[in-house]
CSV table of C-alpha atoms in Angstrom, one decimal:
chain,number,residue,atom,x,y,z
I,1,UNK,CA,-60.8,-8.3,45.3
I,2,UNK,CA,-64.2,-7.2,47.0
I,3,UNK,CA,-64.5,-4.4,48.3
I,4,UNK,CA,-68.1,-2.9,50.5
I,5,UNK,CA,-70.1,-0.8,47.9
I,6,UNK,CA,-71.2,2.5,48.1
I,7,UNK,CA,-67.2,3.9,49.4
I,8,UNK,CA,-66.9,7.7,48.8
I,9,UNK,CA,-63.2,7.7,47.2
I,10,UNK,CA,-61.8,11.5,46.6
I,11,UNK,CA,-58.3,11.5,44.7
I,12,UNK,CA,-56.5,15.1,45.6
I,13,UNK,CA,-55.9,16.9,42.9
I,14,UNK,CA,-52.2,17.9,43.7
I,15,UNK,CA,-51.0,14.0,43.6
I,16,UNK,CA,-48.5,12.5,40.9
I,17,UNK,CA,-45.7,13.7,39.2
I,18,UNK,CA,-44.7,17.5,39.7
I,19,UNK,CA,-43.2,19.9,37.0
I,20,UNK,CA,-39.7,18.9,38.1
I,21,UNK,CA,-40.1,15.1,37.7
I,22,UNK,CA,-42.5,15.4,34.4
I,23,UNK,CA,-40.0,17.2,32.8
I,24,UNK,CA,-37.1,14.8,33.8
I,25,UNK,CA,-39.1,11.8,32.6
I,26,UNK,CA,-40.5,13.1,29.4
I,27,UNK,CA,-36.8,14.6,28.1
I,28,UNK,CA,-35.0,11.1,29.2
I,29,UNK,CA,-37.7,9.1,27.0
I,30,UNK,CA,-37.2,12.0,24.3
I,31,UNK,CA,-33.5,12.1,24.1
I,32,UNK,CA,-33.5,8.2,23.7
I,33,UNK,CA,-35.7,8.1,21.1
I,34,UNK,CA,-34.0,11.0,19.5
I,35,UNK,CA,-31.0,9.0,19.9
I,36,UNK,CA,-31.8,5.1,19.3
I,37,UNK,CA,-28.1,4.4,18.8
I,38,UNK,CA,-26.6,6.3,21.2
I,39,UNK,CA,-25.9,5.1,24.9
I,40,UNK,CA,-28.0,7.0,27.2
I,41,UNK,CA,-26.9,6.7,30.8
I,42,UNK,CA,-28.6,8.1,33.9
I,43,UNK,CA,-26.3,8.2,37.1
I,44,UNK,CA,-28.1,7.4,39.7
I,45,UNK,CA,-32.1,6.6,39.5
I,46,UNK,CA,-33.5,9.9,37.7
I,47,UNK,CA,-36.7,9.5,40.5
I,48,UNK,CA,-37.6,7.4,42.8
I,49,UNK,CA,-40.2,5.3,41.5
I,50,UNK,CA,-39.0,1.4,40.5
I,51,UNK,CA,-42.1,1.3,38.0
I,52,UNK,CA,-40.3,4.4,35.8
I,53,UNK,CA,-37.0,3.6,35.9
I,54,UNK,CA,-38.1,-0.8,34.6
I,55,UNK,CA,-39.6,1.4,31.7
I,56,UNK,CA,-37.0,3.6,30.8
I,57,UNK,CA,-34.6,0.2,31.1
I,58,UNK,CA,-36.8,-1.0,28.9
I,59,UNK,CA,-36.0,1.8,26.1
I,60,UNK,CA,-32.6,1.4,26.7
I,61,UNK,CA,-31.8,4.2,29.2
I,62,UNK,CA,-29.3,2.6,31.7
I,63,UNK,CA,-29.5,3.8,35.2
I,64,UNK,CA,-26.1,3.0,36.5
I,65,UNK,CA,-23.9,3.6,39.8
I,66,UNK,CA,-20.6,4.1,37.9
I,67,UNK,CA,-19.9,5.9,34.5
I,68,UNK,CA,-17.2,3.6,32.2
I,69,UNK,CA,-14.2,5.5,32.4
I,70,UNK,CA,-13.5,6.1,28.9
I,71,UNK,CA,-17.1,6.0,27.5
I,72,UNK,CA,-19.2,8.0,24.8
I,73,UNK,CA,-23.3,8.9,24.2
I,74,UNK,CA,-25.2,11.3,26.9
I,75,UNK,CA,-24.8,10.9,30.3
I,76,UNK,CA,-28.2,12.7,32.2
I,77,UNK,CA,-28.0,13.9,35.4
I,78,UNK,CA,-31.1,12.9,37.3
I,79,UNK,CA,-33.8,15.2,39.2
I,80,UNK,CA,-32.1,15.2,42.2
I,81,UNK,CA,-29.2,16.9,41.2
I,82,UNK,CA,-25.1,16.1,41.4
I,83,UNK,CA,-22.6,18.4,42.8
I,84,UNK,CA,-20.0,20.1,40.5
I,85,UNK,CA,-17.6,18.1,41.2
I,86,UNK,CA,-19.5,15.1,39.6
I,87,UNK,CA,-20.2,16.8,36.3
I,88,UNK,CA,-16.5,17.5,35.9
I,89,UNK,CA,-16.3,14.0,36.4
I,90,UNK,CA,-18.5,13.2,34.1
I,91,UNK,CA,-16.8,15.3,31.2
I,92,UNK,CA,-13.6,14.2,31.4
I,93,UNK,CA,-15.0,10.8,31.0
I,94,UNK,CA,-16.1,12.2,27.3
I,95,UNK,CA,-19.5,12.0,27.9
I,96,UNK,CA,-21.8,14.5,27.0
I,97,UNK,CA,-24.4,16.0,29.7
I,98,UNK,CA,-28.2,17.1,29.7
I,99,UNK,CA,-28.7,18.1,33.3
I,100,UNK,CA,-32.5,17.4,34.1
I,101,UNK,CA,-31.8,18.7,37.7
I,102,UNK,CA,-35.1,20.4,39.2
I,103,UNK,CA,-35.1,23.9,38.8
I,104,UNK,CA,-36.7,24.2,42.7
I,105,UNK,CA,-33.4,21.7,43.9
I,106,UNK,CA,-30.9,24.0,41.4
I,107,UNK,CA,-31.9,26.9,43.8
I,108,UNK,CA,-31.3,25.3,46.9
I,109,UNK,CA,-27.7,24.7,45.5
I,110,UNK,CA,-27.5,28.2,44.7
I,111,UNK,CA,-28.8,29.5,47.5
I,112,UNK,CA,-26.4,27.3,49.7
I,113,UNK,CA,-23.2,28.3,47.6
I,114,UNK,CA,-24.4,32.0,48.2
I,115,UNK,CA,-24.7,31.7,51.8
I,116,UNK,CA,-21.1,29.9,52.4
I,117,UNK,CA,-19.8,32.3,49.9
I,118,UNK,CA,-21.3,35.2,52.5
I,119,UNK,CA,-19.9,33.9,55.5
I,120,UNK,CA,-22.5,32.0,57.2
I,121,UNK,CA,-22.2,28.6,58.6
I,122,UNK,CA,-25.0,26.8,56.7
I,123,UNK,CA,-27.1,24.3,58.0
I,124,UNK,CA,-29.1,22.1,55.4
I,125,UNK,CA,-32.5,20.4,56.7
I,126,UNK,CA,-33.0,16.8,55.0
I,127,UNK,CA,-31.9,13.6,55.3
I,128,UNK,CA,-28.1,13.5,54.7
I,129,UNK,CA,-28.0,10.1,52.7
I,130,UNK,CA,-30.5,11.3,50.4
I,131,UNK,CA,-29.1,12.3,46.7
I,132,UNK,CA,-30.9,15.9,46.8
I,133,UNK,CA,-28.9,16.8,50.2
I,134,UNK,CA,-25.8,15.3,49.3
I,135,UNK,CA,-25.4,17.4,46.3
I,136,UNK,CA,-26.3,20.5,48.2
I,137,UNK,CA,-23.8,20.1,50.9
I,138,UNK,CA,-21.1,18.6,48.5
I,139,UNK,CA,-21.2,21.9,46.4
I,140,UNK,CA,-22.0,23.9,50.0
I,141,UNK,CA,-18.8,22.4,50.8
I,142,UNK,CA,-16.8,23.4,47.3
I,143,UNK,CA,-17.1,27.1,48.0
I,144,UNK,CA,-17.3,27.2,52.2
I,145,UNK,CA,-14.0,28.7,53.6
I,146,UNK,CA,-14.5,25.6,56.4
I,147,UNK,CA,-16.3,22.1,55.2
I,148,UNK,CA,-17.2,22.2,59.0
I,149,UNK,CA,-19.1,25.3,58.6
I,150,UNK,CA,-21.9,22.6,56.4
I,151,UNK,CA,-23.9,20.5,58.6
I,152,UNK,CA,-26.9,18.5,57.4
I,153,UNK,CA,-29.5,18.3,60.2
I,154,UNK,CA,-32.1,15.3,59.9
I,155,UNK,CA,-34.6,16.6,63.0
I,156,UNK,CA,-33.9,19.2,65.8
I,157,UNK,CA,-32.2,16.4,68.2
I,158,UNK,CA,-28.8,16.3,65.7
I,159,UNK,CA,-28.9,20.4,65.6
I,160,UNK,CA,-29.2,20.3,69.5
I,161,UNK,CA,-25.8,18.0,69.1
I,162,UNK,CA,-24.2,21.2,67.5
I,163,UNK,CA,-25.3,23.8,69.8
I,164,UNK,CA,-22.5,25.4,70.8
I,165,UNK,CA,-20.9,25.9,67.0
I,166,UNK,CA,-24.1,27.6,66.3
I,167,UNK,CA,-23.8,29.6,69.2
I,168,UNK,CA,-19.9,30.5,68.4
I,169,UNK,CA,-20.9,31.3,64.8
I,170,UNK,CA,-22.4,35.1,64.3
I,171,UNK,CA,-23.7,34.3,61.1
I,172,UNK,CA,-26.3,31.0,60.4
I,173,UNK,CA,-28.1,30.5,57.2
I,174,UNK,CA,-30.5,27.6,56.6
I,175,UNK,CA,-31.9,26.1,53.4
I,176,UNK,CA,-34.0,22.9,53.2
I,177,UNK,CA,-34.4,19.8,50.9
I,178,UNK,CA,-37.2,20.7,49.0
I,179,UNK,CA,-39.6,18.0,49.8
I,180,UNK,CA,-39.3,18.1,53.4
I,181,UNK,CA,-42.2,19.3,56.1
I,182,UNK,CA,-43.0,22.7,56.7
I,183,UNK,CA,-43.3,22.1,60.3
I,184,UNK,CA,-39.8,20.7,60.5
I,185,UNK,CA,-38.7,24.3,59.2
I,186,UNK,CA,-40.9,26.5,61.5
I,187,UNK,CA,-39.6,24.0,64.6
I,188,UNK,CA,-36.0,24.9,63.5
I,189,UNK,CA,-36.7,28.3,63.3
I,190,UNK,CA,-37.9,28.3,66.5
I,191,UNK,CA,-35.1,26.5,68.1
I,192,UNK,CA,-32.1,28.7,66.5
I,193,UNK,CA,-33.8,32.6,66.7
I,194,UNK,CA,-32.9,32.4,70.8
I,195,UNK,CA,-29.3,31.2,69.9
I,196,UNK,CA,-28.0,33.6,66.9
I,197,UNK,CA,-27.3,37.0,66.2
I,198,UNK,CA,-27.9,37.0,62.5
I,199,UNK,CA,-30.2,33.8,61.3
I,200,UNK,CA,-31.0,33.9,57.8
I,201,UNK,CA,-33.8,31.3,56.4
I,202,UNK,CA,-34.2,30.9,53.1
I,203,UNK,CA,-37.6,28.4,52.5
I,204,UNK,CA,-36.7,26.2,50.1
I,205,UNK,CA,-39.4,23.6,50.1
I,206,UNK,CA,-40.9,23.6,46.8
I,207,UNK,CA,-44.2,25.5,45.9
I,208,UNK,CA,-45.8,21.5,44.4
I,209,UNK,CA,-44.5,20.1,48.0
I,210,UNK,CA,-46.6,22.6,49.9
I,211,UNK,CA,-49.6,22.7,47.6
I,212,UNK,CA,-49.4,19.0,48.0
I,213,UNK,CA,-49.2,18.4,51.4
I,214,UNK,CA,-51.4,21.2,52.7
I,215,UNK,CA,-54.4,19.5,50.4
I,216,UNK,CA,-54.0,16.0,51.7
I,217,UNK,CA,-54.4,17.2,55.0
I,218,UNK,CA,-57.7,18.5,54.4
I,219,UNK,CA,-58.7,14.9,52.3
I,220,UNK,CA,-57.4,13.5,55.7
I,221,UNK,CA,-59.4,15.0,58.0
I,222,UNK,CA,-62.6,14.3,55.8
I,223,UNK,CA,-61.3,11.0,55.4
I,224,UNK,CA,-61.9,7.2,57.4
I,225,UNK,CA,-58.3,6.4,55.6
I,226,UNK,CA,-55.4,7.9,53.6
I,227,UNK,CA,-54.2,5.6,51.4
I,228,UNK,CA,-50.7,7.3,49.7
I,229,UNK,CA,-49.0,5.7,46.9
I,230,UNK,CA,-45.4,6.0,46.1
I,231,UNK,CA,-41.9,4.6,46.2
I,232,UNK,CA,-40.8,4.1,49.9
I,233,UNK,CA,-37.4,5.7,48.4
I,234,UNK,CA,-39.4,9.1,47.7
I,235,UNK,CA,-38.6,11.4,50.7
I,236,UNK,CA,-42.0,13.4,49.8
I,237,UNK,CA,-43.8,10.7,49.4
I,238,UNK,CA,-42.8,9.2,53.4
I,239,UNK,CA,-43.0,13.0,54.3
I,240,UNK,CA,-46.5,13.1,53.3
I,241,UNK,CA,-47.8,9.3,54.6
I,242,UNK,CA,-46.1,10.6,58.3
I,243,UNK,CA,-47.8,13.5,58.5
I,244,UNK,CA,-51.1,11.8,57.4
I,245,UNK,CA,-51.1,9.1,59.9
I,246,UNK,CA,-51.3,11.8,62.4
I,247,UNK,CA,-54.8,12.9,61.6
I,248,UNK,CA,-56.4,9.5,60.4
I,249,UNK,CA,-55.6,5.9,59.4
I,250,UNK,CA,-52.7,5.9,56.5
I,251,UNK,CA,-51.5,2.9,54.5
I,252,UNK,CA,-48.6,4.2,52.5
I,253,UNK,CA,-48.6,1.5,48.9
I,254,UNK,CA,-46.2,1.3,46.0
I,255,UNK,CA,-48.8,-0.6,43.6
I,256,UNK,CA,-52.2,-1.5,43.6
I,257,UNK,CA,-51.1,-5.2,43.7
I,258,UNK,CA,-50.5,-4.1,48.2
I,259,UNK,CA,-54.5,-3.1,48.4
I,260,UNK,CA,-54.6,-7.0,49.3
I,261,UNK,CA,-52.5,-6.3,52.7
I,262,UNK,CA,-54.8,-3.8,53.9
I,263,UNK,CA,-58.3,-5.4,52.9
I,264,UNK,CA,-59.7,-4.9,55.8
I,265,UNK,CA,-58.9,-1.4,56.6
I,266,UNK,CA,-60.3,-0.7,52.7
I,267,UNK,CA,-63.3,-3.1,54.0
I,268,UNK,CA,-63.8,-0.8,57.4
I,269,UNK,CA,-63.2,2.6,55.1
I,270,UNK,CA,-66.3,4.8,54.2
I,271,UNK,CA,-64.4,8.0,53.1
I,272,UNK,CA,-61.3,7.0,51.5
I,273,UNK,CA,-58.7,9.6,50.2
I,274,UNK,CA,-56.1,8.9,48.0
I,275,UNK,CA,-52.9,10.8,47.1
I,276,UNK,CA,-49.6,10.2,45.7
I,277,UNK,CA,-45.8,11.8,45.5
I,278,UNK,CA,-44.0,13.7,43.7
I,279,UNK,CA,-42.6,10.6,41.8
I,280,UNK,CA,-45.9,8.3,41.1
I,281,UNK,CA,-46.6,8.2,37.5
I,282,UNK,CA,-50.1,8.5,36.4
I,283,UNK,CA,-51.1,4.9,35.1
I,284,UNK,CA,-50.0,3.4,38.6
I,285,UNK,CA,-52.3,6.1,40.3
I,286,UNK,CA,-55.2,4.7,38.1
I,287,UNK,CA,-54.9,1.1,38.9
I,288,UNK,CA,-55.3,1.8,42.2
I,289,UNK,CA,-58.4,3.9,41.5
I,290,UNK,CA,-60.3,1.6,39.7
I,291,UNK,CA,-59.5,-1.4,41.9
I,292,UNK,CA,-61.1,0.6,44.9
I,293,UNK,CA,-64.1,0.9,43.0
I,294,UNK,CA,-64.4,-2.8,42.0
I,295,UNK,CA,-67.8,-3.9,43.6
């Protein structure tokens, strides 16, 4: 592939894999060669990224949907997190468990069992079908005195469709999947303070999230075209190509084998910056790299 010389490419520097994925990755690949004869199951896809989880299949980590009932080895429980009544699950099934969860999701769990636990009906900001939030409203639910008093909103227009349980309610606490958009929270915010008494937001999006999103904003507005690369399953990493197509041309890639589909948009590109998600290993960041600098 040919490219126009001379292209100014900047790569942000908060791109790739954060501390919580890192550390999931590196302690799978660990265990398992720690363990060569052991089975080493991972329930559900520890991240989102197809690339990672071929490799790890490819040590002999299965990712699986469904633990055998009466198995034995180590069953992990991914980044996103499970909810407790999963683990339990997984014990009496004789497995044993390293739980890789990310410390930044682990709080939002807490923090939503600690506001149930208070009394306050809890909404949770994220998409409901994705693993993070169904594990925080599954363990939400564990602990709240009414499972109705959980709600997972995906944008303001399904909190609107609640309004008057948030009005009956005295007490509303909100937490937030951690790799969701800061202005999502602050438009929430703005929406409930006119209907509550007593609103209690906890900001739960993680500290990488933030760092990473406020610096590809600033790439983007220096920038002819965003390209971001990263599984089209990783919340952050859709979070981040939506809110750079906003403020200039963004191609959102998986691989550097898609440059191809956007040649001319590369062609047209004098400033081109480059970032990735949370979940985007290094050596798939670098392929794209040097095949937008081929002459």
């Amino acid at each position: 592939m040919t490219f126009i010389t001379n292209k100014n490419i900047k790569y942000a520097s908060y791109a790739g894999f954060c501390y919580g994925v890192k550390r999931a990755v590196e302690t799978t690949k660990k265990i398992k060669k720690e363990n060569p004869d052991k089975n080493i199951y991972v329930l559900g896809e520890l991240i989102h990224n197809s690339q990672v989880i071929q490799e790890l299949e490819e040590m002999g980590v299965k990712t699986v949907d469904n633990l055998p009932e009466n198995g034995c080895g180590i069953c992990i429980i991914r980044s996103h997190g499970v909810s407790i009544d999963t683990i339990k699950d997984i014990e009496n099934k004789g497995f044993e468990i390293v739980d890789l969860t990310c410390p930044d999701v682990k709080k939002v769990q807490n923090e939503a069992v600690e506001l149930v636990n208070n009394g306050y009906f809890l909404i949770i900001l994220g998409q409901k079908e994705h693993p993070e939030v169904m594990a925080i409203e599954a363990n939400a639910k564990l602990f709240a005195k009414n499972t109705e008093n959980v709600f997972v909103a995906c944008n303001l227009e399904s909190l609107k469709n609640i309004e008057d349980k948030v009005k009956e309610n005295k007490k509303v606490g909100v937490v937030v999947q951690t790799t969701q958009k800061i202005e999502y929270l602050k438009e929430v915010a703005n929406y409930l303070i006119p209907l509550t008494k007593e609103l209690k937001i906890i900001n739960t999006i993680c500290a990488s999230t933030t760092l990473r999103q406020n610096e590809a904003k600033l790439l983007a507005q220096q920038s002819d075209l965003m390209i971001v690369i990263g599984s089209k399953k990783s919340a952050n990493t859709t979070h981040l190509a939506n809110i750079l197509s906003n403020i200039t041309k963004t191609i959102h890639i998986e691989s550097d084998n898609e440059l191809l589909n956007f040649n001319d948009d590369i062609e047209k590109a004098f400033n081109i910056g480059v970032t990735a998600g949370a979940s985007t290993p290094d050596y798939i960041i670098q392929k794209v790299l040097e095949k937008l600098k081929e002459k």
